[in-house]
Amino acid sequence: ITIAGAQGSDGQVLTSTGSGVGWEAAGGGGGITHATQWRVNSTSTDDLDPVVNWEVVDTDGYAGITTAGNMTESSGVFTFPDTGVYRIDFFLAVYQNGTDQNAFSTFIETAVDGSTFTEAVRGRNNLGAYGEATNTAVSFIFDVTATATHKVQFKTGYLPSDAIINASTSRSQTYATFIRLGDTNG
């Protein structure tokens, strides 16, 4: 785009001061630089601490944004590709395969020292009669000031003994979304 005889260059955004327009370096306001979804690809009948068996979504036209690289995951622990403020969403899908009715919990746990995870968010839901399915969604905004120390994992708790955590390798049932909103505040 050419504005008032001047064309912007790579890494610039169009800005307005109220009395005119111009080009400036994008800085932290240049848009989202990371957005990915991961899903659990194997069902479970037990509480998971942490939730494991993750894969990057790869079906149905999925397209993530990975300017600085992708999230990495090892044994249920996620590492961020770049510092910044991230929105983390976790969606747990559960199916009742018996009669054991019980409330259960869904957790997002974060670490700021690389290994000590603490409960950042807890969601609760109830599973009732045979054949009932329910979902729980939780979110957290996490300031990742160092990728070596700031980690996230997901956990379930108090699932009824005959409940099944729904999962699939061809569609997202239990999944997580990571979106980098901007630069770190730290």
PDB file of C-alpha atoms in Angstrom:
ATOM      1  CA  ILE A   1       0.000   0.000   0.000  1.00  0.00           C
ATOM      2  CA  THR A   2       1.269   3.478  -0.805  1.00  0.00           C
ATOM      3  CA  ILE A   3       0.053   6.288   1.454  1.00  0.00           C
ATOM      4  CA  ALA A   4       0.766   9.957   0.625  1.00  0.00           C
ATOM      5  CA  GLY A   5       3.591   8.937  -1.687  1.00  0.00           C
ATOM      6  CA  ALA A   6       5.309   6.650   0.849  1.00  0.00           C
ATOM      7  CA  GLN A   7       5.153   2.881   0.764  1.00  0.00           C
ATOM      8  CA  GLY A   8       5.518   0.877   3.967  1.00  0.00           C
ATOM      9  CA  SER A   9       8.199  -1.744   4.328  1.00  0.00           C
ATOM     10  CA  ASP A  10       8.371  -5.189   5.888  1.00  0.00           C
ATOM     11  CA  GLY A  11       7.508  -5.121   9.610  1.00  0.00           C
ATOM     12  CA  GLN A  12       5.645  -1.812   9.500  1.00  0.00           C
ATOM     13  CA  VAL A  13       2.000  -1.045  10.239  1.00  0.00           C
ATOM     14  CA  LEU A  14      -0.188   1.840   9.149  1.00  0.00           C
ATOM     15  CA  THR A  15      -0.906   4.238  12.023  1.00  0.00           C
ATOM     16  CA  SER A  16      -2.955   7.371  12.538  1.00  0.00           C
ATOM     17  CA  THR A  17      -2.292  10.335  14.822  1.00  0.00           C
ATOM     18  CA  GLY A  18      -5.741  11.771  14.223  1.00  0.00           C
ATOM     19  CA  SER A  19      -4.443  14.408  11.818  1.00  0.00           C
ATOM     20  CA  GLY A  20      -2.650  12.134   9.370  1.00  0.00           C
ATOM     21  CA  VAL A  21      -1.395   8.631   8.653  1.00  0.00           C
ATOM     22  CA  GLY A  22       2.040   7.097   8.455  1.00  0.00           C
ATOM     23  CA  TRP A  23       4.118   3.928   8.705  1.00  0.00           C
ATOM     24  CA  GLU A  24       5.734   2.738  11.957  1.00  0.00           C
ATOM     25  CA  ALA A  25       7.509  -0.376  13.205  1.00  0.00           C
ATOM     26  CA  ALA A  26       4.968  -3.000  14.282  1.00  0.00           C
ATOM     27  CA  GLY A  27       6.488  -3.503  17.746  1.00  0.00           C
ATOM     28  CA  GLY A  28       4.215  -5.397  20.165  1.00  0.00           C
ATOM     29  CA  GLY A  29       1.058  -4.254  18.419  1.00  0.00           C
ATOM     30  CA  GLY A  30       1.715  -5.971  15.104  1.00  0.00           C
ATOM     31  CA  GLY A  31      -0.811  -8.739  15.629  1.00  0.00           C
ATOM     32  CA  ILE A  32      -0.984 -12.292  16.913  1.00  0.00           C
ATOM     33  CA  THR A  33       2.235 -14.205  16.237  1.00  0.00           C
ATOM     34  CA  HIS A  34       1.204 -17.580  17.663  1.00  0.00           C
ATOM     35  CA  ALA A  35      -2.075 -19.500  17.615  1.00  0.00           C
ATOM     36  CA  THR A  36      -2.152 -23.300  17.766  1.00  0.00           C
ATOM     37  CA  GLN A  37      -4.452 -26.086  18.857  1.00  0.00           C
ATOM     38  CA  TRP A  38      -3.479 -29.425  20.316  1.00  0.00           C
ATOM     39  CA  ARG A  39      -5.787 -32.362  20.987  1.00  0.00           C
ATOM     40  CA  VAL A  40      -5.688 -35.523  23.045  1.00  0.00           C
ATOM     41  CA  ASN A  41      -5.635 -38.517  20.689  1.00  0.00           C
ATOM     42  CA  SER A  42      -6.342 -41.391  23.103  1.00  0.00           C
ATOM     43  CA  THR A  43      -9.286 -41.925  25.466  1.00  0.00           C
ATOM     44  CA  SER A  44      -8.752 -42.547  29.171  1.00  0.00           C
ATOM     45  CA  THR A  45     -10.815 -43.929  32.036  1.00  0.00           C
ATOM     46  CA  ASP A  46      -8.549 -42.539  34.758  1.00  0.00           C
ATOM     47  CA  ASP A  47      -7.779 -39.101  36.120  1.00  0.00           C
ATOM     48  CA  LEU A  48      -4.768 -37.684  34.335  1.00  0.00           C
ATOM     49  CA  ASP A  49      -2.059 -35.726  36.114  1.00  0.00           C
ATOM     50  CA  PRO A  50      -0.958 -34.394  33.745  1.00  0.00           C
ATOM     51  CA  VAL A  51      -3.129 -34.980  30.663  1.00  0.00           C
ATOM     52  CA  VAL A  52      -1.003 -36.830  28.057  1.00  0.00           C
ATOM     53  CA  ASN A  53      -1.221 -38.198  24.489  1.00  0.00           C
ATOM     54  CA  TRP A  54      -1.245 -34.811  22.749  1.00  0.00           C
ATOM     55  CA  GLU A  55      -0.921 -34.076  19.035  1.00  0.00           C
ATOM     56  CA  VAL A  56      -1.132 -30.886  16.974  1.00  0.00           C
ATOM     57  CA  VAL A  57      -4.505 -30.636  15.221  1.00  0.00           C
ATOM     58  CA  ASP A  58      -3.966 -31.624  11.574  1.00  0.00           C
ATOM     59  CA  THR A  59      -7.396 -32.202  10.004  1.00  0.00           C
ATOM     60  CA  ASP A  60     -10.391 -30.348   8.572  1.00  0.00           C
ATOM     61  CA  GLY A  61      -8.459 -27.354   7.208  1.00  0.00           C
ATOM     62  CA  TYR A  62      -6.638 -26.550  10.457  1.00  0.00           C
ATOM     63  CA  ALA A  63      -4.105 -23.720  10.174  1.00  0.00           C
ATOM     64  CA  GLY A  64      -2.108 -22.396  13.095  1.00  0.00           C
ATOM     65  CA  ILE A  65       0.132 -19.348  13.290  1.00  0.00           C
ATOM     66  CA  THR A  66       3.678 -20.217  14.325  1.00  0.00           C
ATOM     67  CA  THR A  67       5.850 -17.197  13.514  1.00  0.00           C
ATOM     68  CA  ALA A  68       8.360 -17.992  16.283  1.00  0.00           C
ATOM     69  CA  GLY A  69       7.918 -21.772  16.155  1.00  0.00           C
ATOM     70  CA  ASN A  70       5.410 -24.179  17.660  1.00  0.00           C
ATOM     71  CA  MET A  71       4.609 -25.166  21.214  1.00  0.00           C
ATOM     72  CA  THR A  72       6.420 -28.323  22.260  1.00  0.00           C
ATOM     73  CA  GLU A  73       5.071 -30.991  24.580  1.00  0.00           C
ATOM     74  CA  SER A  74       6.768 -33.721  26.585  1.00  0.00           C
ATOM     75  CA  SER A  75       4.910 -36.054  28.974  1.00  0.00           C
ATOM     76  CA  GLY A  76       2.032 -33.572  29.156  1.00  0.00           C
ATOM     77  CA  VAL A  77       4.167 -30.500  29.883  1.00  0.00           C
ATOM     78  CA  PHE A  78       4.022 -27.700  27.293  1.00  0.00           C
ATOM     79  CA  THR A  79       6.902 -25.332  26.513  1.00  0.00           C
ATOM     80  CA  PHE A  80       6.276 -22.015  24.777  1.00  0.00           C
ATOM     81  CA  PRO A  81       8.180 -21.050  21.594  1.00  0.00           C
ATOM     82  CA  ASP A  82       8.619 -17.399  22.574  1.00  0.00           C
ATOM     83  CA  THR A  83       8.087 -15.077  25.506  1.00  0.00           C
ATOM     84  CA  GLY A  84       4.836 -13.101  25.648  1.00  0.00           C
ATOM     85  CA  VAL A  85       1.362 -13.013  27.124  1.00  0.00           C
ATOM     86  CA  TYR A  86      -0.585 -16.132  26.107  1.00  0.00           C
ATOM     87  CA  ARG A  87      -4.247 -17.036  26.385  1.00  0.00           C
ATOM     88  CA  ILE A  88      -4.541 -20.733  27.228  1.00  0.00           C
ATOM     89  CA  ASP A  89      -7.862 -22.562  26.786  1.00  0.00           C
ATOM     90  CA  PHE A  90      -8.474 -26.164  27.850  1.00  0.00           C
ATOM     91  CA  PHE A  91     -11.619 -28.059  26.868  1.00  0.00           C
ATOM     92  CA  LEU A  92     -12.338 -31.430  28.512  1.00  0.00           C
ATOM     93  CA  ALA A  93     -14.969 -33.778  27.040  1.00  0.00           C
ATOM     94  CA  VAL A  94     -16.245 -36.580  29.315  1.00  0.00           C
ATOM     95  CA  TYR A  95     -18.725 -39.435  28.727  1.00  0.00           C
ATOM     96  CA  GLN A  96     -20.538 -41.402  31.466  1.00  0.00           C
ATOM     97  CA  ASN A  97     -20.202 -45.133  30.771  1.00  0.00           C
ATOM     98  CA  GLY A  98     -21.802 -46.313  34.029  1.00  0.00           C
ATOM     99  CA  THR A  99     -23.838 -45.155  37.005  1.00  0.00           C
ATOM    100  CA  ASP A 100     -21.221 -43.598  39.303  1.00  0.00           C
ATOM    101  CA  GLN A 101     -22.389 -39.958  39.501  1.00  0.00           C
ATOM    102  CA  ASN A 102     -19.878 -37.444  40.730  1.00  0.00           C
ATOM    103  CA  ALA A 103     -18.574 -33.914  40.350  1.00  0.00           C
ATOM    104  CA  PHE A 104     -15.153 -33.681  38.709  1.00  0.00           C
ATOM    105  CA  SER A 105     -12.535 -30.991  38.158  1.00  0.00           C
ATOM    106  CA  THR A 106     -10.523 -29.650  35.234  1.00  0.00           C
ATOM    107  CA  PHE A 107      -7.248 -27.805  35.894  1.00  0.00           C
ATOM    108  CA  ILE A 108      -4.751 -25.559  34.155  1.00  0.00           C
ATOM    109  CA  GLU A 109      -1.475 -25.669  36.086  1.00  0.00           C
ATOM    110  CA  THR A 110       1.473 -23.349  35.477  1.00  0.00           C
ATOM    111  CA  ALA A 111       5.110 -23.345  36.539  1.00  0.00           C
ATOM    112  CA  VAL A 112       7.340 -20.269  36.685  1.00  0.00           C
ATOM    113  CA  ASP A 113      10.450 -22.152  37.830  1.00  0.00           C
ATOM    114  CA  GLY A 114      10.385 -24.919  35.206  1.00  0.00           C
ATOM    115  CA  SER A 115       9.041 -27.715  37.406  1.00  0.00           C
ATOM    116  CA  THR A 116       6.801 -26.664  40.336  1.00  0.00           C
ATOM    117  CA  PHE A 117       3.253 -26.649  38.963  1.00  0.00           C
ATOM    118  CA  THR A 118       0.504 -24.812  40.808  1.00  0.00           C
ATOM    119  CA  GLU A 119      -3.198 -24.630  40.137  1.00  0.00           C
ATOM    120  CA  ALA A 120      -3.914 -21.511  38.056  1.00  0.00           C
ATOM    121  CA  VAL A 121      -7.522 -22.407  37.162  1.00  0.00           C
ATOM    122  CA  ARG A 122     -10.004 -25.044  38.323  1.00  0.00           C
ATOM    123  CA  GLY A 123     -13.290 -25.779  36.576  1.00  0.00           C
ATOM    124  CA  ARG A 124     -15.976 -28.062  38.032  1.00  0.00           C
ATOM    125  CA  ASN A 125     -18.744 -30.018  36.403  1.00  0.00           C
ATOM    126  CA  ASN A 126     -21.018 -32.949  37.249  1.00  0.00           C
ATOM    127  CA  LEU A 127     -21.514 -36.219  35.413  1.00  0.00           C
ATOM    128  CA  GLY A 128     -24.868 -37.886  35.895  1.00  0.00           C
ATOM    129  CA  ALA A 129     -26.692 -40.854  34.385  1.00  0.00           C
ATOM    130  CA  TYR A 130     -25.404 -43.513  31.997  1.00  0.00           C
ATOM    131  CA  GLY A 131     -24.861 -42.163  28.486  1.00  0.00           C
ATOM    132  CA  GLU A 132     -24.563 -38.543  29.564  1.00  0.00           C
ATOM    133  CA  ALA A 133     -21.782 -36.471  28.042  1.00  0.00           C
ATOM    134  CA  THR A 134     -20.535 -33.165  29.369  1.00  0.00           C
ATOM    135  CA  ASN A 135     -17.787 -30.654  28.679  1.00  0.00           C
ATOM    136  CA  THR A 136     -15.797 -28.267  30.819  1.00  0.00           C
ATOM    137  CA  ALA A 137     -13.846 -25.280  29.476  1.00  0.00           C
ATOM    138  CA  VAL A 138     -11.264 -23.262  31.440  1.00  0.00           C
ATOM    139  CA  SER A 139      -9.004 -20.355  30.394  1.00  0.00           C
ATOM    140  CA  PHE A 140      -5.971 -18.552  31.766  1.00  0.00           C
ATOM    141  CA  ILE A 141      -3.846 -15.616  30.596  1.00  0.00           C
ATOM    142  CA  PHE A 142      -0.187 -16.420  31.322  1.00  0.00           C
ATOM    143  CA  ASP A 143       2.753 -13.994  31.168  1.00  0.00           C
ATOM    144  CA  VAL A 144       5.616 -16.114  29.829  1.00  0.00           C
ATOM    145  CA  THR A 145       8.694 -14.073  30.757  1.00  0.00           C
ATOM    146  CA  ALA A 146      11.136 -16.945  30.114  1.00  0.00           C
ATOM    147  CA  THR A 147      10.507 -20.001  27.936  1.00  0.00           C
ATOM    148  CA  ALA A 148      12.935 -22.145  29.959  1.00  0.00           C
ATOM    149  CA  THR A 149      10.986 -21.694  33.206  1.00  0.00           C
ATOM    150  CA  HIS A 150       7.370 -20.878  32.302  1.00  0.00           C
ATOM    151  CA  LYS A 151       5.480 -24.081  31.490  1.00  0.00           C
ATOM    152  CA  VAL A 152       1.866 -25.265  31.460  1.00  0.00           C
ATOM    153  CA  GLN A 153       0.102 -28.599  31.905  1.00  0.00           C
ATOM    154  CA  PHE A 154      -3.493 -29.757  32.244  1.00  0.00           C
ATOM    155  CA  LYS A 155      -4.998 -32.119  34.811  1.00  0.00           C
ATOM    156  CA  THR A 156      -8.280 -33.846  35.637  1.00  0.00           C
ATOM    157  CA  GLY A 157      -9.505 -34.722  39.109  1.00  0.00           C
ATOM    158  CA  TYR A 158     -12.262 -36.702  40.841  1.00  0.00           C
ATOM    159  CA  LEU A 159     -13.629 -38.324  37.668  1.00  0.00           C
ATOM    160  CA  PRO A 160     -16.257 -40.996  38.331  1.00  0.00           C
ATOM    161  CA  SER A 161     -14.744 -44.484  38.139  1.00  0.00           C
ATOM    162  CA  ASP A 162     -16.692 -45.357  34.982  1.00  0.00           C
ATOM    163  CA  ALA A 163     -16.241 -42.059  33.108  1.00  0.00           C
ATOM    164  CA  ILE A 164     -14.316 -41.824  29.842  1.00  0.00           C
ATOM    165  CA  ILE A 165     -12.264 -38.814  28.731  1.00  0.00           C
ATOM    166  CA  ASN A 166     -13.231 -38.448  25.083  1.00  0.00           C
ATOM    167  CA  ALA A 167     -10.387 -38.128  22.593  1.00  0.00           C
ATOM    168  CA  SER A 168      -9.696 -38.697  18.911  1.00  0.00           C
ATOM    169  CA  THR A 169      -6.944 -38.361  16.348  1.00  0.00           C
ATOM    170  CA  SER A 170      -9.390 -37.200  13.646  1.00  0.00           C
ATOM    171  CA  ARG A 171     -11.432 -34.535  15.500  1.00  0.00           C
ATOM    172  CA  SER A 172     -10.884 -32.380  18.563  1.00  0.00           C
ATOM    173  CA  GLN A 173     -12.823 -33.508  21.635  1.00  0.00           C
ATOM    174  CA  THR A 174     -10.444 -32.846  24.528  1.00  0.00           C
ATOM    175  CA  TYR A 175      -8.107 -30.089  23.384  1.00  0.00           C
ATOM    176  CA  ALA A 176      -6.094 -26.961  24.198  1.00  0.00           C
ATOM    177  CA  THR A 177      -5.629 -23.667  22.370  1.00  0.00           C
ATOM    178  CA  PHE A 178      -2.607 -21.382  22.775  1.00  0.00           C
ATOM    179  CA  ILE A 179      -2.732 -17.787  21.492  1.00  0.00           C
ATOM    180  CA  ARG A 180       0.080 -15.278  21.982  1.00  0.00           C
ATOM    181  CA  LEU A 181      -1.715 -11.976  22.600  1.00  0.00           C
ATOM    182  CA  GLY A 182       1.333  -9.705  22.786  1.00  0.00           C
ATOM    183  CA  ASP A 183       4.665  -8.984  24.408  1.00  0.00           C
ATOM    184  CA  THR A 184       5.415  -9.944  28.000  1.00  0.00           C
ATOM    185  CA  ASN A 185       4.628  -7.509  30.806  1.00  0.00           C
ATOM    186  CA  GLY A 186       7.733  -8.629  32.751  1.00  0.00           C
TER     187      GLY A 186
END
